[in-house]
Backbone as ProteinMPNN parsed JSONL, in Angstrom:
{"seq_chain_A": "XXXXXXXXXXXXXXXXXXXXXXXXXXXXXXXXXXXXXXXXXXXXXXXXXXXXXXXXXXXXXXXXXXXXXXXXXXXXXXXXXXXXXXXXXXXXXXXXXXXXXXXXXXXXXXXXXXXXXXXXXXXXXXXXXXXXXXXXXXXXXXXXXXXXXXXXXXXXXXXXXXXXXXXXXXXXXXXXXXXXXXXXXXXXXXXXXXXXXXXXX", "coords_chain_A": {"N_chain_A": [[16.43, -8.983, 8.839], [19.996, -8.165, 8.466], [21.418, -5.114, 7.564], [24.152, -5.893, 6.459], [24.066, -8.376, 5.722], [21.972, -7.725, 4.112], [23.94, -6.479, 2.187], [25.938, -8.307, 1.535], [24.522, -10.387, -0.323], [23.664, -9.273, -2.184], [26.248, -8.055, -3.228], [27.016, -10.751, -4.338], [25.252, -11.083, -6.371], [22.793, -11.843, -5.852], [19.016, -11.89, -6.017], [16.703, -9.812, -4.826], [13.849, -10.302, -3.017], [10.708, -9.425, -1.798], [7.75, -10.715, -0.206], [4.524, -9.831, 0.971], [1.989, -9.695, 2.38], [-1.246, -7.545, 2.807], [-3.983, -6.269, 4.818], [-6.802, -5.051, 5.16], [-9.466, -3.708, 6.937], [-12.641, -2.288, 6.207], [-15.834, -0.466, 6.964], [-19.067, 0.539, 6.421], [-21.821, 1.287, 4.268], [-20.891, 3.044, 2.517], [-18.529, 1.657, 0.99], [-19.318, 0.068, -0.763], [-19.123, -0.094, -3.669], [-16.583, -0.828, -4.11], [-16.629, -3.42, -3.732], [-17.413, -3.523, -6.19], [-15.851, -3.601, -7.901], [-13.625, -5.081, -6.961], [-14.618, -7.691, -7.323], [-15.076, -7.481, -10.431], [-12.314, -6.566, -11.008], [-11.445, -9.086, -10.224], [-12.599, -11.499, -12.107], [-11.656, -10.165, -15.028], [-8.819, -10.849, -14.933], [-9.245, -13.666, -14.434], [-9.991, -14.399, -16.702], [-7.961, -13.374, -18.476], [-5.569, -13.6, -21.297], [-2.733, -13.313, -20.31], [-2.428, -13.393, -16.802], [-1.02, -12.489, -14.541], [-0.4, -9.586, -15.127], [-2.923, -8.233, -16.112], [-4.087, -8.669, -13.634], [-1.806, -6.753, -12.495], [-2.596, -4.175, -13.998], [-5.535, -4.325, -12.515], [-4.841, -4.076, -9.593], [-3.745, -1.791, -9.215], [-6.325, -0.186, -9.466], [-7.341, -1.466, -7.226], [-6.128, -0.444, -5.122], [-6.001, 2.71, -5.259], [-8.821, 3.225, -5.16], [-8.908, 1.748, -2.466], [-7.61, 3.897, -1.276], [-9.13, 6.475, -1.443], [-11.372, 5.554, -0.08], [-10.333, 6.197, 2.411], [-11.587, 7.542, 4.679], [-13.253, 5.7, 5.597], [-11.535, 3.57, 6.722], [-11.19, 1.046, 9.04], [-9.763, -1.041, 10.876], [-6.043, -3.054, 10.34], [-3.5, -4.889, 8.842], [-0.861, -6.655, 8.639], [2.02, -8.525, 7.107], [5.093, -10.522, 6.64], [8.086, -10.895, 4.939], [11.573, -11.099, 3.422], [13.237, -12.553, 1.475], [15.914, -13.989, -0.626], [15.752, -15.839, -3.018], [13.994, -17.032, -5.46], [12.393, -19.328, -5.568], [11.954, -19.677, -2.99], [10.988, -17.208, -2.121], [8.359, -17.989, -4.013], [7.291, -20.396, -2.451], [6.432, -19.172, -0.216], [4.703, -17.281, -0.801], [2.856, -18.943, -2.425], [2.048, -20.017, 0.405], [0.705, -18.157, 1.949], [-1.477, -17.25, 0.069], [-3.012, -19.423, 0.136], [-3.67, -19.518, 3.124], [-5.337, -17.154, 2.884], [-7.618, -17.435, 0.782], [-8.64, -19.584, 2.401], [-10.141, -18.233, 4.248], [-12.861, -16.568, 5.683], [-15.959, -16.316, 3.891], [-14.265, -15.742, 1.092], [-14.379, -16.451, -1.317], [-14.921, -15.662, -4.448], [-17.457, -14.569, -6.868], [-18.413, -15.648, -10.252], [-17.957, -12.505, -12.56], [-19.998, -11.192, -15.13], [-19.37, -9.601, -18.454], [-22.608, -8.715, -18.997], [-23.501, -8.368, -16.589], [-24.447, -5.658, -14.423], [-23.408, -2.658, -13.476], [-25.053, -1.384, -12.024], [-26.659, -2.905, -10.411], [-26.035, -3.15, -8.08], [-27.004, -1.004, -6.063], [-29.42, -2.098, -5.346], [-29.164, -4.153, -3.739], [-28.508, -5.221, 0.043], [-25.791, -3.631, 1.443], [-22.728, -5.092, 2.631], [-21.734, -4.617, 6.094], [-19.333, -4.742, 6.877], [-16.284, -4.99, 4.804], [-13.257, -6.56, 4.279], [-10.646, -6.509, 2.864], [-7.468, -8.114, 0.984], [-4.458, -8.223, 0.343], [-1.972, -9.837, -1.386], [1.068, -10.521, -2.367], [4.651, -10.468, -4.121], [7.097, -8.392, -4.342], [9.68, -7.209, -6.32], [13.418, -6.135, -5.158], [14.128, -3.141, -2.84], [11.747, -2.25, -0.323], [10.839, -0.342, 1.443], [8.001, 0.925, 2.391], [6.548, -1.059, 2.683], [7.864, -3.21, 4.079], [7.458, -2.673, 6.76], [5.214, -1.892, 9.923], [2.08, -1.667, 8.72], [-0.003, -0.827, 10.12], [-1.617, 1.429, 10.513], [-2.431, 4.753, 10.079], [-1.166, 6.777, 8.46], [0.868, 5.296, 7.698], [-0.137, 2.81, 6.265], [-1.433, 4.239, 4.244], [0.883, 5.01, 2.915], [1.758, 2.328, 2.149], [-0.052, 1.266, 0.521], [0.689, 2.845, -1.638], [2.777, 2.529, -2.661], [2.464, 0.299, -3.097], [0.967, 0.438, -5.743], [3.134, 2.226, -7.008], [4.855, -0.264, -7.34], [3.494, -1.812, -9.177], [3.216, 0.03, -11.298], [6.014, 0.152, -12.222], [6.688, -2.444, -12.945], [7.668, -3.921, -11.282], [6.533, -6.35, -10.069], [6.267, -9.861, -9.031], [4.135, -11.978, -8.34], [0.857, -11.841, -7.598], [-2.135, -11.615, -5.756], [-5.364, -11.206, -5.371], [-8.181, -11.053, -2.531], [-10.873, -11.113, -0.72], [-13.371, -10.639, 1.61], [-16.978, -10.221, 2.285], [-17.093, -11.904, -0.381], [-19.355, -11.81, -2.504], [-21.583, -10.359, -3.689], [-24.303, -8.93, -1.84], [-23.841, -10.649, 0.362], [-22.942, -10.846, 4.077], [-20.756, -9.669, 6.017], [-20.587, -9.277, 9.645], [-19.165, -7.424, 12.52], [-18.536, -9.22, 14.765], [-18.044, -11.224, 12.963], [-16.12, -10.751, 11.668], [-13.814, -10.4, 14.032], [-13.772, -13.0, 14.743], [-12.355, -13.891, 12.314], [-10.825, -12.874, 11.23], [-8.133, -12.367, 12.945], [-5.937, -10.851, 13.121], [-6.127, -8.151, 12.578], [-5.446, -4.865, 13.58], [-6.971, -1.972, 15.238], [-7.279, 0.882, 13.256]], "CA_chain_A": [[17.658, -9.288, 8.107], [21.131, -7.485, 8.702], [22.122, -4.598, 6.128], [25.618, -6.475, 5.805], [23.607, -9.925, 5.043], [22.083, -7.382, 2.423], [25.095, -5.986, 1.552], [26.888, -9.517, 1.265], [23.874, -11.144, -1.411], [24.296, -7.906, -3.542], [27.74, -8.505, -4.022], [26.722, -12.115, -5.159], [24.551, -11.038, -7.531], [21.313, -12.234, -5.194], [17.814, -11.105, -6.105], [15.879, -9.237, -3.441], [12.62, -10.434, -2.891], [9.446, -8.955, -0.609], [6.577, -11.378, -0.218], [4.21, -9.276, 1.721], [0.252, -9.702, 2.856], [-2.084, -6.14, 3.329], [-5.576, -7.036, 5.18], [-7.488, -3.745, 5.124], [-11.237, -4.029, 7.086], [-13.628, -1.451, 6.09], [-17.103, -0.307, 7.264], [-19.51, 1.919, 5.77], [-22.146, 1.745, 3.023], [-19.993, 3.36, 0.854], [-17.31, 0.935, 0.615], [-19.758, -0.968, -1.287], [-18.804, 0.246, -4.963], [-15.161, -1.367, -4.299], [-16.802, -4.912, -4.106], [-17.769, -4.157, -7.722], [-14.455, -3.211, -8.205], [-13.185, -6.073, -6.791], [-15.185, -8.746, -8.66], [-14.447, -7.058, -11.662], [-10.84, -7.385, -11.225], [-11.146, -10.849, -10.269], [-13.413, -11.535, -13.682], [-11.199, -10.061, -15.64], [-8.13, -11.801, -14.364], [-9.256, -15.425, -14.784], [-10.291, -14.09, -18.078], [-6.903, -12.981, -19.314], [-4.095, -14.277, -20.917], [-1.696, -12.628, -18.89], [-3.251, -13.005, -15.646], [-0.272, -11.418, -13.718], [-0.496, -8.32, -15.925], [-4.202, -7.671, -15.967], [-3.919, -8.131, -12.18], [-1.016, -5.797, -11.808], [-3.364, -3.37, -13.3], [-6.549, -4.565, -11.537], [-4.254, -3.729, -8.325], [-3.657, -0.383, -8.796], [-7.276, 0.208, -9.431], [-8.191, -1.747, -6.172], [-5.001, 0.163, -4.171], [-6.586, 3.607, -5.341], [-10.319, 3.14, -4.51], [-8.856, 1.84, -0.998], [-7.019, 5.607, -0.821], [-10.208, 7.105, -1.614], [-11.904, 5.489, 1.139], [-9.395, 6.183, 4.063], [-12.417, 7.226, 6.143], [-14.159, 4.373, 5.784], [-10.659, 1.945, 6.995], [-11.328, 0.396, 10.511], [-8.209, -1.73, 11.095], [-5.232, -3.435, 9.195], [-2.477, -5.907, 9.587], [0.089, -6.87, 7.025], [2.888, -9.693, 7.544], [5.456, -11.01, 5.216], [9.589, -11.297, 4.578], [12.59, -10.453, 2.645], [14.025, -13.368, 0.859], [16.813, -14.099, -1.779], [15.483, -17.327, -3.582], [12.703, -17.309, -6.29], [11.496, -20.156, -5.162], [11.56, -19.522, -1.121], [9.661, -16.451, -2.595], [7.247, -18.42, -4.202], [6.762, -21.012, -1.685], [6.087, -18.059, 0.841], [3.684, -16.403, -1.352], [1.763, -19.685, -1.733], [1.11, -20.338, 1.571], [-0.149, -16.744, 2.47], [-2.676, -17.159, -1.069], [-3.846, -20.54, 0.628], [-4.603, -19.122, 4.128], [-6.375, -16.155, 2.784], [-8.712, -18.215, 0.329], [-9.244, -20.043, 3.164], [-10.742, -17.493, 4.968], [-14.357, -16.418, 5.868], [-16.433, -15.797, 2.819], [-13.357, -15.415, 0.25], [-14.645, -17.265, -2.465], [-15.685, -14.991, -5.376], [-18.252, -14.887, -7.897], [-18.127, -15.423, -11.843], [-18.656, -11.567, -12.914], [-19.564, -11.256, -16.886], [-19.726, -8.151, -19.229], [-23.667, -8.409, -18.785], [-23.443, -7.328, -15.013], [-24.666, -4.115, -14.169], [-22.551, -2.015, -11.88], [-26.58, -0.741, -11.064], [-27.145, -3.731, -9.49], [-25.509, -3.109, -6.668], [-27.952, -0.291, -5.517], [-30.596, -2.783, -4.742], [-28.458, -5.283, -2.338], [-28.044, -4.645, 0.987], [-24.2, -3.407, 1.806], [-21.976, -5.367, 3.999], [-21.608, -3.911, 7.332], [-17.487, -4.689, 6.973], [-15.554, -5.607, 4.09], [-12.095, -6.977, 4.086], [-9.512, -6.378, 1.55], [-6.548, -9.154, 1.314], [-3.241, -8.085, -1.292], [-0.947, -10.566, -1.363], [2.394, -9.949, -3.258], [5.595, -10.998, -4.5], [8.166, -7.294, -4.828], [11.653, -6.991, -6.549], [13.996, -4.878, -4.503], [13.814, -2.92, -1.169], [10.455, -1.339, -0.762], [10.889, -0.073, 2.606], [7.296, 1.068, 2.77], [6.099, -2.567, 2.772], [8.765, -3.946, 5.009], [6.8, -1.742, 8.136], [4.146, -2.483, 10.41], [0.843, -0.965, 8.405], [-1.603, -1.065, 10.947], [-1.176, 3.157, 10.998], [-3.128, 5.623, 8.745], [-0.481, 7.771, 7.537], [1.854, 4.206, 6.858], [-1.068, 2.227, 5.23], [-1.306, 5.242, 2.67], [2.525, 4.991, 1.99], [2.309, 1.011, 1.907], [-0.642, 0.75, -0.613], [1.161, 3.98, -2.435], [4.062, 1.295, -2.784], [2.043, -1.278, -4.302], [0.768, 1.087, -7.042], [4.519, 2.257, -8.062], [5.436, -1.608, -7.704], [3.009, -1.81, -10.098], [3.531, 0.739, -12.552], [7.597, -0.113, -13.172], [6.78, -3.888, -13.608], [8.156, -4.906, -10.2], [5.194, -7.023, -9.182], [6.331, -10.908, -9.347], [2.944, -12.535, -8.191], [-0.251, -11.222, -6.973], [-3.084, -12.107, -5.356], [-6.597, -10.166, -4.252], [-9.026, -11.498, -1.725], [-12.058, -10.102, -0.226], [-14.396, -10.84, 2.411], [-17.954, -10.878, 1.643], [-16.839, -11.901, -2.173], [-20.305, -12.122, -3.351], [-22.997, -9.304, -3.69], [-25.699, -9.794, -1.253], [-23.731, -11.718, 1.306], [-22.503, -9.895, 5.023], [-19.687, -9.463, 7.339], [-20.88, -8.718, 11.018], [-17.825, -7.304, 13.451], [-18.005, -10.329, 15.163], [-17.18, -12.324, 12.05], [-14.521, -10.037, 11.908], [-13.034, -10.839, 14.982], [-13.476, -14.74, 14.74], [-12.304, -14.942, 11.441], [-9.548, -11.788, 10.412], [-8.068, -11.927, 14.459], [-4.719, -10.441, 13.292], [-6.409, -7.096, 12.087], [-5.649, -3.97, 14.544], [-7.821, -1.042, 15.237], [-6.571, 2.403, 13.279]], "C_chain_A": [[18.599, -8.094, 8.177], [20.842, -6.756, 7.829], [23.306, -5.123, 5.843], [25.026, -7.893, 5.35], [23.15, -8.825, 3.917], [22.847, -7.26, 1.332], [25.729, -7.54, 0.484], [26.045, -10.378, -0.201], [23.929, -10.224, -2.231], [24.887, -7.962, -4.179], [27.702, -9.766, -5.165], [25.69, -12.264, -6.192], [22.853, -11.485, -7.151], [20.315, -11.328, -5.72], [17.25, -10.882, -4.968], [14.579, -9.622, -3.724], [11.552, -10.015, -2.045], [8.556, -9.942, -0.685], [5.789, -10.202, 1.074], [2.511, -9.619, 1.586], [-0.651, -8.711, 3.545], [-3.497, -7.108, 3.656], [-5.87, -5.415, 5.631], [-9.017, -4.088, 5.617], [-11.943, -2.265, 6.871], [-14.689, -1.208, 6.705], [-18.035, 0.843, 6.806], [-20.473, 1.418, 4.302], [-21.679, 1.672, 1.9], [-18.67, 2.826, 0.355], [-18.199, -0.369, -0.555], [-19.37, -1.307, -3.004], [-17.603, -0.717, -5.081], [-15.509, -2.883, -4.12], [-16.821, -5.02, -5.291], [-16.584, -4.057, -8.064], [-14.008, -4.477, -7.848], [-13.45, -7.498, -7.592], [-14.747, -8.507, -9.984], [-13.056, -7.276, -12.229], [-10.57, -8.934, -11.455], [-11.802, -11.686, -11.561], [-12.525, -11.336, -14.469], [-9.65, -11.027, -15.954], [-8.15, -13.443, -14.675], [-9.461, -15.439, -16.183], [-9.357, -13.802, -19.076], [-6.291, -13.824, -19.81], [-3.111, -14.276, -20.116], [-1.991, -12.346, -17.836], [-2.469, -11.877, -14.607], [-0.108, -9.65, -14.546], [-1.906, -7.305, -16.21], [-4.257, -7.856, -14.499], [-3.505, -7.336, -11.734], [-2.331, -4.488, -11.901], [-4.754, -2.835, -12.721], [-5.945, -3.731, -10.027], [-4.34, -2.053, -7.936], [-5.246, 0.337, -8.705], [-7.832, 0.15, -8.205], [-7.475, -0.952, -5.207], [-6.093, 1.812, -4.332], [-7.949, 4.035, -4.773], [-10.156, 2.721, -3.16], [-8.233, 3.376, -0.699], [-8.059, 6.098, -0.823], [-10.783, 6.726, -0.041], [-11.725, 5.238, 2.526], [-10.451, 6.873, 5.195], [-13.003, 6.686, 6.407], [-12.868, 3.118, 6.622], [-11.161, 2.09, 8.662], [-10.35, -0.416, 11.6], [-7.53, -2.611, 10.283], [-4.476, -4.054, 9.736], [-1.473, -6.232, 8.34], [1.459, -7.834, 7.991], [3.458, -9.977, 5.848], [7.392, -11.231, 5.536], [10.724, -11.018, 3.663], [12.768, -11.697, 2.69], [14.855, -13.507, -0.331], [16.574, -15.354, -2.793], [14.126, -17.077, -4.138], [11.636, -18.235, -5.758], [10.799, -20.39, -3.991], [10.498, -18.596, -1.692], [8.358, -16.703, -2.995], [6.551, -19.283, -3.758], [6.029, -20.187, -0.6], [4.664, -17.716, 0.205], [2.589, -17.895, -1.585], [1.02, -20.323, -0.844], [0.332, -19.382, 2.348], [-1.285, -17.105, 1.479], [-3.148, -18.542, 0.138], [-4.517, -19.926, 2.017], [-5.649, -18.09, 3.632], [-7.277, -16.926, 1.684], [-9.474, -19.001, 0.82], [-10.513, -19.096, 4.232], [-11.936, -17.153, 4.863], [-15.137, -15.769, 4.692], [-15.72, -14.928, 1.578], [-13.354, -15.944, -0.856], [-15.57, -16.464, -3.717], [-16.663, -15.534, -6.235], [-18.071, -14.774, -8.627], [-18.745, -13.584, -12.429], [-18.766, -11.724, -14.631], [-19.984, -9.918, -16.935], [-21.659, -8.249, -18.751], [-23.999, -7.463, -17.581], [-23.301, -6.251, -15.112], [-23.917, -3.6, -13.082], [-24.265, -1.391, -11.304], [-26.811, -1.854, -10.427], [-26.942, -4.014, -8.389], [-26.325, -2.675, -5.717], [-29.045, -1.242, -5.025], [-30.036, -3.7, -4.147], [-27.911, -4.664, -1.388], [-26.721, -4.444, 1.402], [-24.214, -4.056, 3.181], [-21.807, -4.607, 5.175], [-20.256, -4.02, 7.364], [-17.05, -5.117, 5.388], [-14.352, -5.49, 4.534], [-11.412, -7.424, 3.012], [-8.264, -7.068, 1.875], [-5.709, -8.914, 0.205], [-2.284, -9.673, -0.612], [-0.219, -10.659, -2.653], [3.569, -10.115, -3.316], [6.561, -9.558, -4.958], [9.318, -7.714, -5.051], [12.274, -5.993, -5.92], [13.843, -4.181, -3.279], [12.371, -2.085, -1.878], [9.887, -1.375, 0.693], [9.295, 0.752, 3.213], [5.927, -0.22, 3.167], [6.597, -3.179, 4.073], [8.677, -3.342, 6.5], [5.813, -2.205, 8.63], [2.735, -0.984, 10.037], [-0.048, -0.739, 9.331], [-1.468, 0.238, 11.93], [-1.844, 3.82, 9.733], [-2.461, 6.056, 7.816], [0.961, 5.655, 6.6], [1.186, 3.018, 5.859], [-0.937, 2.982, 4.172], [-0.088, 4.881, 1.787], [2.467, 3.656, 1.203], [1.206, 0.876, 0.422], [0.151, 2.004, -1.359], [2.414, 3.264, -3.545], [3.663, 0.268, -3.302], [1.681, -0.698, -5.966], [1.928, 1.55, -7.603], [4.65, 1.046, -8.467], [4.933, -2.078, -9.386], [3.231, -1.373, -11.759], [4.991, 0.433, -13.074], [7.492, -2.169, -12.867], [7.44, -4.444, -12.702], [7.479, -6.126, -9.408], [5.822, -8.661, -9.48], [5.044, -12.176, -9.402], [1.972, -11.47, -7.627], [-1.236, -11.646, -6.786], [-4.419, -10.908, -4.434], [-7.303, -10.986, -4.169], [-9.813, -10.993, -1.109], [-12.985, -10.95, 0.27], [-15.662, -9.77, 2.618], [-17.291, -10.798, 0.354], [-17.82, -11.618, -2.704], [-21.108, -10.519, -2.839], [-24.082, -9.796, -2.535], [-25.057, -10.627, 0.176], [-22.838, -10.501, 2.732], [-22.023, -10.537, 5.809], [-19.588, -8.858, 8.302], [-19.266, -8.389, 11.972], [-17.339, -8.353, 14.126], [-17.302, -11.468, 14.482], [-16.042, -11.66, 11.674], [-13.57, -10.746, 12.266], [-12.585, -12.144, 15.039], [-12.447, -14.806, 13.297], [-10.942, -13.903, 10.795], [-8.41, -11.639, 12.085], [-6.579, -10.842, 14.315], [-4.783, -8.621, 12.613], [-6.215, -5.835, 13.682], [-6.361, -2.741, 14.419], [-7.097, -0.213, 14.315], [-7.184, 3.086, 13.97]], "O_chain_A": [[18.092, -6.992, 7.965], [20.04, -7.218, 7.018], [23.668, -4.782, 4.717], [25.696, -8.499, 4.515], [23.763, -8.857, 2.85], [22.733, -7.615, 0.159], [25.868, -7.705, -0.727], [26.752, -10.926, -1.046], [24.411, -10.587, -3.305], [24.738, -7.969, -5.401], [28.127, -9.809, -6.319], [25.343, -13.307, -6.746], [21.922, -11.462, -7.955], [20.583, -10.139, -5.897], [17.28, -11.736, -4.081], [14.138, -9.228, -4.804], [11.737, -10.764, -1.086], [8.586, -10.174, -1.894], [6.492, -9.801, 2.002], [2.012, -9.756, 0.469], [-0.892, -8.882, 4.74], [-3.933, -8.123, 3.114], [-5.135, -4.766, 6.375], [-9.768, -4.673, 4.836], [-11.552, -1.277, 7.492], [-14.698, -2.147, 7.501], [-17.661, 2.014, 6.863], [-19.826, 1.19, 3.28], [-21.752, 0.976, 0.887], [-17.912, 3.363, -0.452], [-17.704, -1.413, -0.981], [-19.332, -2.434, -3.499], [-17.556, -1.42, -6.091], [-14.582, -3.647, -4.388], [-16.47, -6.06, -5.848], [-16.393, -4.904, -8.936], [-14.052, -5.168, -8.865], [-12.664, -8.161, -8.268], [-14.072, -9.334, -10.597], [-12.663, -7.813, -13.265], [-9.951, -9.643, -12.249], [-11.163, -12.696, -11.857], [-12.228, -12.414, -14.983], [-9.446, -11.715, -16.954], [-7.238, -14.179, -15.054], [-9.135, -16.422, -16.849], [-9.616, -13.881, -20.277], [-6.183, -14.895, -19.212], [-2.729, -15.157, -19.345], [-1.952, -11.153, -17.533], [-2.937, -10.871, -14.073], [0.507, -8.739, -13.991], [-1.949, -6.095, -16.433], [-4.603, -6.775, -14.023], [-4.048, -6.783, -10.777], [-2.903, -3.942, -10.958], [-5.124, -1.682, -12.5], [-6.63, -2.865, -9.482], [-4.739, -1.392, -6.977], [-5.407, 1.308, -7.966], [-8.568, 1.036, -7.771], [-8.196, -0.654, -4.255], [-6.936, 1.972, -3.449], [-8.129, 5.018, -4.055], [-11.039, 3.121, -2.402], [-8.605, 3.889, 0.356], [-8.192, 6.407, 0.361], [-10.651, 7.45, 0.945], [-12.323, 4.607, 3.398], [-10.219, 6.784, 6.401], [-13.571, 6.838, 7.488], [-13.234, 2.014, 7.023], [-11.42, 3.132, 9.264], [-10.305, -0.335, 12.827], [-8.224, -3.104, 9.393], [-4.433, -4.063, 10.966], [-1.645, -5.882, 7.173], [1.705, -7.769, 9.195], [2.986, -9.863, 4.717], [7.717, -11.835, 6.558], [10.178, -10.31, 2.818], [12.551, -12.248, 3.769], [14.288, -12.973, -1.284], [17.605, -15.734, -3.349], [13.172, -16.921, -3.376], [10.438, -18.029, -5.564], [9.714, -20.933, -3.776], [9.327, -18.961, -1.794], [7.377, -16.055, -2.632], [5.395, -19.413, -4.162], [4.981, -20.648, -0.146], [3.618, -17.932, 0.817], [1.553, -17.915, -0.921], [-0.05, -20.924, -0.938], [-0.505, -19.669, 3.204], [-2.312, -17.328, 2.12], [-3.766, -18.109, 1.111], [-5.742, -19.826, 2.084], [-6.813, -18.226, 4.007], [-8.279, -16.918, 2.399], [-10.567, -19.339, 0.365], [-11.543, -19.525, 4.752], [-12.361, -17.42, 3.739], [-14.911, -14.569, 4.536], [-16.171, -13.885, 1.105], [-12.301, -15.956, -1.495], [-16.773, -16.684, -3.856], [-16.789, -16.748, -6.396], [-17.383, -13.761, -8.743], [-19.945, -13.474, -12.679], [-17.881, -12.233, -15.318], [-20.597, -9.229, -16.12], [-21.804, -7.47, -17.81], [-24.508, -6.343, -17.528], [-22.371, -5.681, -15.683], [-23.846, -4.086, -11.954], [-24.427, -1.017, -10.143], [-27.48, -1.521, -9.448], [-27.462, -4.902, -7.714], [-26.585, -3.342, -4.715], [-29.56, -0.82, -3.99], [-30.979, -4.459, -3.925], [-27.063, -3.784, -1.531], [-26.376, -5.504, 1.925], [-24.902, -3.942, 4.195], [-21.723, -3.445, 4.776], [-19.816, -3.135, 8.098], [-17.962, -5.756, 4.864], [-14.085, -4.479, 5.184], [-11.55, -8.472, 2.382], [-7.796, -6.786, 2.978], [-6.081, -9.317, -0.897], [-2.191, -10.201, 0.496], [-0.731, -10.832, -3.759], [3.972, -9.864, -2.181], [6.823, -9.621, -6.159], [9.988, -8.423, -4.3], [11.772, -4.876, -6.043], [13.24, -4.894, -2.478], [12.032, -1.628, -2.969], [8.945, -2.039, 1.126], [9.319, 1.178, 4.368], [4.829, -0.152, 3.721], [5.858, -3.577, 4.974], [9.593, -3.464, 7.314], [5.249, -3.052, 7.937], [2.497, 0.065, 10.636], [-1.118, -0.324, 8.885], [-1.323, 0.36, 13.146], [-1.742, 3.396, 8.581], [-2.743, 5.95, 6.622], [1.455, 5.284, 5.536], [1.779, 2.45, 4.942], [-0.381, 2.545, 3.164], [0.019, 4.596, 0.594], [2.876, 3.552, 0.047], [1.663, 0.426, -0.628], [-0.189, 1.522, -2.44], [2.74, 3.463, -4.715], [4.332, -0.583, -3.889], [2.011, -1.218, -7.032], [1.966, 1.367, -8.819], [4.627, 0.834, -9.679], [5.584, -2.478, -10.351], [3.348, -1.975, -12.827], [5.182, 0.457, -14.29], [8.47, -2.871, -12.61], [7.948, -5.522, -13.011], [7.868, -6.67, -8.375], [5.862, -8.694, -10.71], [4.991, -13.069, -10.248], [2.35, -10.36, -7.254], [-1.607, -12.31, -7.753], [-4.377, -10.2, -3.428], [-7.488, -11.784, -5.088], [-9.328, -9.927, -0.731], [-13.436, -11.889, -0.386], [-15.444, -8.636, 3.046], [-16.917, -9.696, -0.046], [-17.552, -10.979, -3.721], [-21.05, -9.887, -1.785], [-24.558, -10.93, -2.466], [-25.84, -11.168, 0.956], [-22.23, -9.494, 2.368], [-22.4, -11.589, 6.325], [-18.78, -7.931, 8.356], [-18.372, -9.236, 11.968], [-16.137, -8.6, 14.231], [-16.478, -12.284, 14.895], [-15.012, -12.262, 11.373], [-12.763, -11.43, 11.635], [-11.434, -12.504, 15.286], [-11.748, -15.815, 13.208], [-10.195, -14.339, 9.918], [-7.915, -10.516, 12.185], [-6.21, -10.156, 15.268], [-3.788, -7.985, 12.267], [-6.857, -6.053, 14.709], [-6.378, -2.357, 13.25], [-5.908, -0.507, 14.439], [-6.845, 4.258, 14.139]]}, "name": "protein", "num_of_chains": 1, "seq": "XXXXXXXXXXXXXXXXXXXXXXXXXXXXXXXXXXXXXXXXXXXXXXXXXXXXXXXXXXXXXXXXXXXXXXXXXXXXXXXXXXXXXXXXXXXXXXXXXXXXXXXXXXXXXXXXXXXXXXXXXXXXXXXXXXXXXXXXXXXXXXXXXXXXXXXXXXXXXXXXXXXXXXXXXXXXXXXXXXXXXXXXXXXXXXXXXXXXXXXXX"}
C-alpha cells in the first residue's frame, strides 16, 4: 500500500489496521518448558472473562520465552496486510485463526490449576515445536509489516508484539502450537508436510 493511499485515509479519519501471522519452529529439548507455557495461556484464556485481555498478557509471556530461546529457533514465516475496515480486519484475521487450527496437531489440551509444571520432566520432548501468533494491530508497526524469516528481524517483530501489547493496541489475538498436547511429537518431516511456508534462519 502507497504512503499517499496512507496519507489520503488519515485525512479521512480511517483506522489503520495490521492483521499479521508469526510461525516460529523450534528444536531442542529445552523448548519444552514453553509448551507449559503455552497451555497455560491457552487455560487461562478460555477461562477468563476478558479473553482478549488475559491473552494480551498471555502473549507477552509467550513473545518473551520465544526471545529467550533464540538459539533454539530453526525457521519462521509470517504473512499478513494493512487494512482500513474493522471488519476487512476481522474477516482477515478469521481466516488466518481457521487455517492455523487447522493445522497439524493444533488442538490443545484442557490445562487446570491441579497440573504440575513437574510433569513435564517425565514426557518425552518434541523434537520441533511450532509457535503460531496471530493478530489484529492499531497503527503502523513497521516491524510487523517485514519479512521475519531473519534473526535479528524476528527479535524486533516479536519485540513489537510485546509493546502492542503493553499500550492496549492488540485488537484480536490468537496462539497456536504444534504438538499442543504433552506427550505428543513433531518429526522435521511433519514439519515440512504440514508448516511448508516456514524458512530456514
Amino acid at each position: 500500500m502507497s504512503s499517499l493511499s496512507d496519507r489520503l485515509k488519515r485525512i479521512t479519519g480511517q483506522q489503520r489496521f495490521v492483521v499479521a501471522r508469526l510461525m516460529v519452529q523450534l528444536t531442542g529439548a529445552q523448548t519444552n518448558p514453553l509448551l507449559g507455557t503455552l497451555n497455560r495461556v491457552s487455560g487461562q484464556a478460555i477461562e477468563a472473562e476478558n479473553a482478549l485481555e488475559q491473552l494480551s498478557e498471555g502473549l507477552v509471556d509467550i513473545c518473551q520465552h520465544l526471545l529467550q530461546l533464540q538459539p533454539y529457533w530453526q525457521a519462521a514465516a509470517n504473512e499478513g496486510d494493512v487494512v482500513w475496515d474493522e471488519g476487512e480486519a476481522s474477516d482477515y484475521f478469521n481466516e488466518l485463526f481457521t487455517d492455523s487450527a487447522q493445522r497439524y496437531l493444533c488442538q490443545p489440551q484442557q490445562v487446570t490449576d491441579e497440573d504440575s509444571d513437574d510433569d513435564t520432566l517425565f514426557l518425552t520432548p518434541s523434537e520441533n515445536l511450532v509457535v503460531i501468533i496471530t493478530l489484529v494491530g492499531q497503527g503502523d508497526i513497521p516491524d510487523l509489516e517485514t519479512d521475519l524469516a531473519e534473526i535479528d528481524a524476528l527479535n524486533r517483530g516479536l519485540k513489537a508484539v510485546i509493546s502492542l501489547a503493553y499500550q492496549d493496541k492488540l485488537e484480536a489475538i490468537q496462539v497456536h502450537f504444534s504438538p499442543a498436547r504433552f506427550g505428543e511429537s513433531l518429526s522435521a518431516d511433519q514439519v515440512l508436510e504440514n508448516f511448508p511456508e516456514l524458512i530456514p534462519l
